[in-house]
GROMACS .gro file of C-alpha atoms in nm:
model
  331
    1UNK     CA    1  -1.729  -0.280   1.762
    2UNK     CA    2  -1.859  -0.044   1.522
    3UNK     CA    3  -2.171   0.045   1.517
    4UNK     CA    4  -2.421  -0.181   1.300
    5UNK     CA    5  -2.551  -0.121   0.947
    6UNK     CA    6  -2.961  -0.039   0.891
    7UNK     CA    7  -2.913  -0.360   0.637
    8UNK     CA    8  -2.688  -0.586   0.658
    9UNK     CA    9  -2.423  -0.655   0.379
   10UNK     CA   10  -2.496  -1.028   0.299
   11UNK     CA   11  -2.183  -1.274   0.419
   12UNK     CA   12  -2.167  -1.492   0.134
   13UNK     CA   13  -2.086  -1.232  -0.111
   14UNK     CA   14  -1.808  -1.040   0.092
   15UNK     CA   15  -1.435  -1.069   0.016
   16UNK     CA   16  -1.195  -1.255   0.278
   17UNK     CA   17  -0.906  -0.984   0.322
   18UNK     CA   18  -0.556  -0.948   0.453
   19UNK     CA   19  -0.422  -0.656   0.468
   20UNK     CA   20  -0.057  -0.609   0.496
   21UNK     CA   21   0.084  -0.229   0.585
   22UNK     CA   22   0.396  -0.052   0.668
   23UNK     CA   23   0.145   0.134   0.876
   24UNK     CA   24   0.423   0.393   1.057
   25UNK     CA   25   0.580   0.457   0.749
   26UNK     CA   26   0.418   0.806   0.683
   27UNK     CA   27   0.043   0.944   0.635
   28UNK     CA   28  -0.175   0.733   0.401
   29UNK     CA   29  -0.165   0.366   0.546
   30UNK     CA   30  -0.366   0.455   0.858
   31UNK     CA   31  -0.647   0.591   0.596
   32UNK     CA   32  -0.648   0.294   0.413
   33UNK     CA   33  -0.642   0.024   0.755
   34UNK     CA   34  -0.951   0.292   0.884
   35UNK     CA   35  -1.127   0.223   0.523
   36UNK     CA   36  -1.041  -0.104   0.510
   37UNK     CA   37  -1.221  -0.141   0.887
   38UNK     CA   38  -1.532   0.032   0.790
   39UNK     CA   39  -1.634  -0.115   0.460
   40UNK     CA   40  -1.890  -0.383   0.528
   41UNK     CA   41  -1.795  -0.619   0.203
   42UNK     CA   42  -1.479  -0.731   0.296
   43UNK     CA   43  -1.384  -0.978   0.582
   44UNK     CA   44  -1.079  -0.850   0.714
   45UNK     CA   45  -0.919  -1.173   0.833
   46UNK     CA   46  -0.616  -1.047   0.938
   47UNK     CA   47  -0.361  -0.674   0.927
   48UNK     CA   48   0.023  -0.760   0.904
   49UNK     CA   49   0.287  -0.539   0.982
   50UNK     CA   50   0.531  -0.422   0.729
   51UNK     CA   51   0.906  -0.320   0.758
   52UNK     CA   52   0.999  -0.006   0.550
   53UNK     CA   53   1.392  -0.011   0.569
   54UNK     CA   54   1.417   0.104   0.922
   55UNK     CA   55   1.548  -0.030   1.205
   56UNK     CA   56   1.236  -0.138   1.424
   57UNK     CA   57   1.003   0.001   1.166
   58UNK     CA   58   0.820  -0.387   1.134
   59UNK     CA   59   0.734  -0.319   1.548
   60UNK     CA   60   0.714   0.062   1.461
   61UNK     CA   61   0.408  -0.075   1.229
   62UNK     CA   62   0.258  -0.328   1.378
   63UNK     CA   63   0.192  -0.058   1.714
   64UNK     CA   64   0.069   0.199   1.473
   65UNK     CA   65  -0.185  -0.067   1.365
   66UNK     CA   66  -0.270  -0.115   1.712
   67UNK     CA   67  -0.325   0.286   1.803
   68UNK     CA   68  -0.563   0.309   1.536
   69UNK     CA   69  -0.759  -0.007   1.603
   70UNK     CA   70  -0.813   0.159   1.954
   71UNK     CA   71  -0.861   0.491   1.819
   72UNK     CA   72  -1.148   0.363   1.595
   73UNK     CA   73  -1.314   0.158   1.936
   74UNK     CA   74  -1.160  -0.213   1.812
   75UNK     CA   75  -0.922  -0.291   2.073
   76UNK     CA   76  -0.858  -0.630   2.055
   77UNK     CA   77  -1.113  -0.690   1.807
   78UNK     CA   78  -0.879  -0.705   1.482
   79UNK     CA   79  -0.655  -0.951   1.402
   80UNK     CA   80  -0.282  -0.783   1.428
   81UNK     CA   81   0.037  -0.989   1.286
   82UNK     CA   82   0.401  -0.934   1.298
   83UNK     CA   83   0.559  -0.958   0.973
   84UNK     CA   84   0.963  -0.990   0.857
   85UNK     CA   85   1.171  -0.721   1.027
   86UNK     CA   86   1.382  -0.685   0.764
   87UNK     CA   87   1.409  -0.718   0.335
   88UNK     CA   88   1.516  -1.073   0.217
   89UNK     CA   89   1.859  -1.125   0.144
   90UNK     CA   90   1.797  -1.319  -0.184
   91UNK     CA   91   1.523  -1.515  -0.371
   92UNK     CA   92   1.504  -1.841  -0.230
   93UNK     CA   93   1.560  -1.803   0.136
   94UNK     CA   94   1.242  -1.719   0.329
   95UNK     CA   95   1.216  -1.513   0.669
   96UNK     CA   96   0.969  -1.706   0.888
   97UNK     CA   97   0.689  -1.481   1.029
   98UNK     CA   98   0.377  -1.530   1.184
   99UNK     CA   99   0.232  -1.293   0.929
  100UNK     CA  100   0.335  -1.494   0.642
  101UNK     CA  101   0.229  -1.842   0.793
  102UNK     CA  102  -0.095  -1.658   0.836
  103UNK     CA  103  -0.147  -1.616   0.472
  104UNK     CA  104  -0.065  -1.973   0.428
  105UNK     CA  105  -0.311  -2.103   0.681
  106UNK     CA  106  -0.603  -1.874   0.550
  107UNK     CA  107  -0.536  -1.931   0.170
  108UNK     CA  108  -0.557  -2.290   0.245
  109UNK     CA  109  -0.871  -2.325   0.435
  110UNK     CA  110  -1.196  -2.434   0.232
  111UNK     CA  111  -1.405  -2.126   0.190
  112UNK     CA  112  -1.549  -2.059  -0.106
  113UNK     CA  113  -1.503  -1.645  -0.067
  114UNK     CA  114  -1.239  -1.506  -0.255
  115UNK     CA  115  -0.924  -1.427  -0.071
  116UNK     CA  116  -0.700  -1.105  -0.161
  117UNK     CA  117  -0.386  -0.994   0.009
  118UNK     CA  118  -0.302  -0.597  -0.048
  119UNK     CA  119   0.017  -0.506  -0.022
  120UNK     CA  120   0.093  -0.106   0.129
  121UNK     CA  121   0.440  -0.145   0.103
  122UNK     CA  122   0.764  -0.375   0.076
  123UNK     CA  123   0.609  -0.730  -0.051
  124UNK     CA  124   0.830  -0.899   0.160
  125UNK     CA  125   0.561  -1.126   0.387
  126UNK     CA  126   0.403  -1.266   0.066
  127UNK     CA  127   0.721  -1.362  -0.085
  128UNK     CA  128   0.814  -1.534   0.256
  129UNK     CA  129   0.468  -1.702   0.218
  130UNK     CA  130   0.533  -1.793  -0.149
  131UNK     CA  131   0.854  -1.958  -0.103
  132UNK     CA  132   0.737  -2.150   0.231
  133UNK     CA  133   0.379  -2.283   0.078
  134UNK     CA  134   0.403  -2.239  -0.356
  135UNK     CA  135   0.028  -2.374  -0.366
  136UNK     CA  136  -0.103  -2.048  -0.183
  137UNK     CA  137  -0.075  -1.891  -0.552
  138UNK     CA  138  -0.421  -2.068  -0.698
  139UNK     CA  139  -0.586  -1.994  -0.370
  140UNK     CA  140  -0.559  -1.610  -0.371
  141UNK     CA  141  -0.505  -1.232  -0.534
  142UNK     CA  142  -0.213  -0.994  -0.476
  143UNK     CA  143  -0.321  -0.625  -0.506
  144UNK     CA  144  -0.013  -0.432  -0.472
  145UNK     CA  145   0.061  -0.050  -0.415
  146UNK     CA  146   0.406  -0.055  -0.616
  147UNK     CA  147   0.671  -0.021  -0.861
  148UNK     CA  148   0.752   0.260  -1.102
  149UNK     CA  149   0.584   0.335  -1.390
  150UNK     CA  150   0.590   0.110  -1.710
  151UNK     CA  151   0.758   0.031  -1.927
  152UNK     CA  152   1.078   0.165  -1.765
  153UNK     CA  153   1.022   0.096  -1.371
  154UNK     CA  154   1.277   0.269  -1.155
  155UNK     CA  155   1.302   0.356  -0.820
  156UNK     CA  156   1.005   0.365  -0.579
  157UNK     CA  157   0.984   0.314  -0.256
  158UNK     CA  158   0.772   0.019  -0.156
  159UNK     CA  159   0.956  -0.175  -0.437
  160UNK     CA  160   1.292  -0.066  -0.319
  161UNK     CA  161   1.253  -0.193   0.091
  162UNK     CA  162   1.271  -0.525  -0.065
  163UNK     CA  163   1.375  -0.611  -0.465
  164UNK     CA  164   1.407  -0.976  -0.340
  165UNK     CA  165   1.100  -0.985  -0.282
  166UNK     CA  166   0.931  -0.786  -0.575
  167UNK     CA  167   1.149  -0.990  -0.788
  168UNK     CA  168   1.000  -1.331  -0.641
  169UNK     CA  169   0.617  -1.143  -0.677
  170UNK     CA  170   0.678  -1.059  -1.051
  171UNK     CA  171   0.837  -1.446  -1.112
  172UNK     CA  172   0.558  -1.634  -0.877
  173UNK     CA  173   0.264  -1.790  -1.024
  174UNK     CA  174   0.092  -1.567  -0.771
  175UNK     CA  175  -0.223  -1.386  -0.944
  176UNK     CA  176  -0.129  -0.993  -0.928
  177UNK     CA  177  -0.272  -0.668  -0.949
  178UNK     CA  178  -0.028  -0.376  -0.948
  179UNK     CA  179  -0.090  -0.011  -0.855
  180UNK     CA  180   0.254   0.184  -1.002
  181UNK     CA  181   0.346   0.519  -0.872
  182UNK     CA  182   0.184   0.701  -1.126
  183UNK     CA  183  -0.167   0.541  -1.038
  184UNK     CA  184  -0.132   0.539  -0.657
  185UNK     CA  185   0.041   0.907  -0.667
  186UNK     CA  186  -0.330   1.064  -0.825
  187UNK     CA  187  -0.497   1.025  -0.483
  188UNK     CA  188  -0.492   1.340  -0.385
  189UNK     CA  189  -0.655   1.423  -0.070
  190UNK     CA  190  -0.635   1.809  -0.015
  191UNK     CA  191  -0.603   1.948   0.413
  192UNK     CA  192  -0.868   2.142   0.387
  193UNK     CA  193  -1.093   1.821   0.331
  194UNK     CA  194  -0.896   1.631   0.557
  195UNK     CA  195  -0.993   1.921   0.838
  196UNK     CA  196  -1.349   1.921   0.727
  197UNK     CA  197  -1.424   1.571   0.654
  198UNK     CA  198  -1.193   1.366   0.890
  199UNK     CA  199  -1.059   1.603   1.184
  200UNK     CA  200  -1.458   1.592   1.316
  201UNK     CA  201  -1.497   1.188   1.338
  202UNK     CA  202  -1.446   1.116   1.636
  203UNK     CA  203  -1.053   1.061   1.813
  204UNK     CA  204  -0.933   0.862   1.538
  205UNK     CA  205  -1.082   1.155   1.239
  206UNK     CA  206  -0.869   1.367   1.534
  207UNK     CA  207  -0.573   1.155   1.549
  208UNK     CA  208  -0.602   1.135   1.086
  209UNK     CA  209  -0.583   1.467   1.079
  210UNK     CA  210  -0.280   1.594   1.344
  211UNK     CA  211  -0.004   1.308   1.195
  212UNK     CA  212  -0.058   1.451   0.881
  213UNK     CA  213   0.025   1.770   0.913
  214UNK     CA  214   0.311   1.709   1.143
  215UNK     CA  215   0.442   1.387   1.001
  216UNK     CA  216   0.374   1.499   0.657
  217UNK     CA  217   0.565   1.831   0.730
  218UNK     CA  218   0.877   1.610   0.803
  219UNK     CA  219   0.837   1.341   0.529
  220UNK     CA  220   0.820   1.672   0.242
  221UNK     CA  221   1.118   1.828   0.390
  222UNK     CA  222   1.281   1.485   0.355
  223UNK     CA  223   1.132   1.451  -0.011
  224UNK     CA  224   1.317   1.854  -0.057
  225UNK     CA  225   1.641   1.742   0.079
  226UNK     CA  226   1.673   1.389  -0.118
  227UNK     CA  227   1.531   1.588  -0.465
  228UNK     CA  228   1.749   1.867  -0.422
  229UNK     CA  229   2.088   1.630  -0.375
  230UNK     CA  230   1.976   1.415  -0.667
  231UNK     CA  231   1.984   1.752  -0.915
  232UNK     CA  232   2.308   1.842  -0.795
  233UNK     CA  233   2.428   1.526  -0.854
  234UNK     CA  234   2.280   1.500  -1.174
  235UNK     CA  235   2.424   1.854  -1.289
  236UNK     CA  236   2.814   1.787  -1.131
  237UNK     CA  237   2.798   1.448  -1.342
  238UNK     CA  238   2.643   1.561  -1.676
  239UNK     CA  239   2.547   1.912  -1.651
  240UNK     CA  240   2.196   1.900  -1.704
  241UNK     CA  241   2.082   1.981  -1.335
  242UNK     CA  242   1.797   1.726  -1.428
  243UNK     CA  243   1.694   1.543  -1.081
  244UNK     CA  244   1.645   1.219  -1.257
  245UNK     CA  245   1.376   1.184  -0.990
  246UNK     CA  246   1.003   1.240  -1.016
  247UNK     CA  247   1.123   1.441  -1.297
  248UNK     CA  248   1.108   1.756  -1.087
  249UNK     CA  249   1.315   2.076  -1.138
  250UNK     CA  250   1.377   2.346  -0.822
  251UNK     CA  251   1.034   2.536  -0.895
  252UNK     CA  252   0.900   2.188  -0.868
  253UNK     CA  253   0.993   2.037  -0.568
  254UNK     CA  254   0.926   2.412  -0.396
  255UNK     CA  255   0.573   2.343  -0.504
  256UNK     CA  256   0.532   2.014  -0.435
  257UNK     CA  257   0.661   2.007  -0.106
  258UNK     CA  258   0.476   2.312  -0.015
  259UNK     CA  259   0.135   2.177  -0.133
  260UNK     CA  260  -0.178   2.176   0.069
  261UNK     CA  261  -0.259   1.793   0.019
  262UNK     CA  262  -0.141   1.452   0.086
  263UNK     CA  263  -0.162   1.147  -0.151
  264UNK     CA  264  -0.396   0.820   0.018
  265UNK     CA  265  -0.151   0.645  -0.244
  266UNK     CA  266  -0.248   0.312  -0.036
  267UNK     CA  267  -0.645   0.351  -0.075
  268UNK     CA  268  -0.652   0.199  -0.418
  269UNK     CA  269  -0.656  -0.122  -0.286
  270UNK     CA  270  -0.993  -0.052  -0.048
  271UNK     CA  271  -1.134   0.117  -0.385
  272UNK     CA  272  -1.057  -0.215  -0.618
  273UNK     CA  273  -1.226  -0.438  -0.372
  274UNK     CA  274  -1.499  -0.236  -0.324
  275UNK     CA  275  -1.525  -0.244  -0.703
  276UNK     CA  276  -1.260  -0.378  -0.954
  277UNK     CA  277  -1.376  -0.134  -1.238
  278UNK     CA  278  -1.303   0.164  -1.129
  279UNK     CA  279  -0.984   0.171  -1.253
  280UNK     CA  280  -0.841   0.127  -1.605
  281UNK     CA  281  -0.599  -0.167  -1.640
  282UNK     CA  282  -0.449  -0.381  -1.901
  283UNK     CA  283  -0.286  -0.708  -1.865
  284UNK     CA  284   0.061  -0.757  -1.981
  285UNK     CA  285   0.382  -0.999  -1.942
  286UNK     CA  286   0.588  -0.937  -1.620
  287UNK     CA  287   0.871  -0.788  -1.596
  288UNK     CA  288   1.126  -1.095  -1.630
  289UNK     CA  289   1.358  -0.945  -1.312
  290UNK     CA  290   1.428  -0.602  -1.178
  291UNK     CA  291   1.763  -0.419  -1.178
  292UNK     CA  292   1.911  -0.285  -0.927
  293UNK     CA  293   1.793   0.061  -0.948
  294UNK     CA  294   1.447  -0.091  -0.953
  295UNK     CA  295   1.401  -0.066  -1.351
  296UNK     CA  296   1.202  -0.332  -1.494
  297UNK     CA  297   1.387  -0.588  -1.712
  298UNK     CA  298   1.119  -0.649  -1.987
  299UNK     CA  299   1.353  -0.810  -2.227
  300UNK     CA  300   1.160  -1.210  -2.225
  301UNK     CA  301   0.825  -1.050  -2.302
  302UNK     CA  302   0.567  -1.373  -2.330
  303UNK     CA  303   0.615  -1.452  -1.938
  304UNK     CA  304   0.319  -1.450  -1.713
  305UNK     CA  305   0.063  -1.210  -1.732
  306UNK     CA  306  -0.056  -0.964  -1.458
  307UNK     CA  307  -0.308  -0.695  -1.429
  308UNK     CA  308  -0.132  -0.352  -1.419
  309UNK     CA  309  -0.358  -0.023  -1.355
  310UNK     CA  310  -0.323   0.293  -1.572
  311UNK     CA  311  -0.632   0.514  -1.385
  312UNK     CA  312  -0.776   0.521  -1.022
  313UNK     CA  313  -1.127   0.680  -0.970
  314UNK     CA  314  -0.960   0.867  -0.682
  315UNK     CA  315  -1.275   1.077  -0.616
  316UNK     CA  316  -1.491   0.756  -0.609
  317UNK     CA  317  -1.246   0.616  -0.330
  318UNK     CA  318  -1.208   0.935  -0.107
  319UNK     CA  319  -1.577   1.016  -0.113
  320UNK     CA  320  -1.649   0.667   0.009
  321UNK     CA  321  -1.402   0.630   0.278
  322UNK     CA  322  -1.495   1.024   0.455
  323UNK     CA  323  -1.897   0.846   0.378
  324UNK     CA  324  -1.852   0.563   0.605
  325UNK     CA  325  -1.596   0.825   0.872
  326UNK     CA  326  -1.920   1.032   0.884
  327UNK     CA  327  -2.163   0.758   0.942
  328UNK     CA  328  -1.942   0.539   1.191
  329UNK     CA  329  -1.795   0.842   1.375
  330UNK     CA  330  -1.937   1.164   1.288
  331UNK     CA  331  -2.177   1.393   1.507
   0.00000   0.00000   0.00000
């Protein structure tokens, strides 16, 4: 348990939370589950465990949920769910999970606290929700770390591990916020904070800290290899030598995957609970479906509005998650 506040944070006017993470994926989800943890307002009800396109990466999360529960002193304290192994294989056929009848049994129950599922990766267990139990979509918010950038889309990776089930989010009467790539991508975090505000809180500020720099090491040289491919792709087909991805040329991607930072792209959703106005959003009309290359189809504007964010107040967020890492486990 950690430790207890000087005053507590009143019940009635927390948020009830489920928080649903491809947690092994790379870097930034174990942040946000930490942050998520330590921040007093919300309720977290329950953490589900996200594929990401890998075999055994739904188990691969759901134990990386459990390490840093234990890291943080919460063994067995937080509520950890297994989610759908795998993407769906089209819109109308559901994968049951206990992570998705989860978010049916908590949306229904009569509490008069809000109720907001976030979304760190592939929307898969919402969708499976969604199709099971279609009322859950008056009784709750989707915040979502996901999609390209509007108006165009394109590929991006949490969208991608599942377009069945991005396509179902988008079409539901489910009430959505959406954090594109070009929102999430501004959290930088640079390592020489990380080592000086995280790496001295306690074993999991340790733990932070270490599978960044060697699981981030592996993930850039990934990023290099996939970038470089794409731009000679692009210049055998058309002659351009334009990547057609991230929009980076050589000098770019050198840069990039050299830098001395990480992206928390997953804290937004900690940051928007905490406080829905630190970000700049507009609402707008859906996009109708989603090609196969992840582009948004946009061509039936006047369909169902959602909230889609154009700014983060990434500095707000960081300084309030290494806050509460220095107060719960700092010196």
């Amino acid at each position: 348990m950690l430790k207890e506040l000087p005053v507590p944070f009143p019940f009635e006017k927390g948020l009830r939370v489920i928080v649903d993470t491809d947690c092994n994926c790379e870097c930034d989800d174990q942040y946000a589950v930490a942050h998520f943890l330590m921040t007093p307002k919300l309720d977290i009800k329950g953490i589900i465990a996200a594929h990401y396109g890998e075999v055994n990466s739904e188990q691969d999360s759901y134990d990386e949920i459990v390490k840093v529960t234990e890291l943080m002193g919460l063994k067995g304290e937080v509520n950890i769910l297994h989610g759908a192994p795998e993407a769906l294989a089209d819109e109308h056929t559901p994968i049951e999970n206990e992570g998705a009848r989860f978010i049916i049994e908590e949306a229904m129950k009569d509490d008069p606290r809000p109720l907001f599922v976030c979304h760190q990766g592939a929307v898969t267990n919402i969708a499976c929700a969604y199709l099971m139990e279609p009322k859950i979509a008056d009784r709750l918010t989707v915040i979502w770390i996901g999609g390209g950038a509007y108006p165009h889309g394109g590929r991006e990776f949490n969208q991608n591990n599942d377009l069945n089930a991005a396509r179902i989010l988008f079409k539901s009467k489910l009430k959505l916020w959406q954090v594109p790539m070009n929102v999430y991508t501004t959290m930088r975090f640079s390592f020489a904070e990380i080592l000086t505000r995280i790496y001295p809180c306690g074993e999991i500020g340790r733990y932070l800290y270490e599978n960044t720099m060697v699981k981030g090491k592996k993930i850039m040289n990934g990023i290099r290899a996939i970038v470089s491919e794409r731009a000679r792709q692009s210049k055998a087909e058309d002659g351009s030598g334009s990547p057609g991805f991230m929009q980076m040329d050589t000098t770019d991607v050198d840069v990039f995957c050299n830098a001395e930072s990480w992206s928390l792209g997953d804290s937004p959703c900690v940051g928007l609970l905490h406080n829905p106005s630190i970000g700049k959003w507009h609402m707008a009309s859906a996009p109708c479906d989603l090609l196969p290359d992840g582009s948004y189809d946009l061509s039936r504007p006047g369909s169902r509005q959602i909230r889609i964010y154009d700014e983060i107040d990434a500095r707000f967020i960081l300084d309030d998650m290494c806050a509460k890492f220095k107060y719960y486990f700092g010196d």
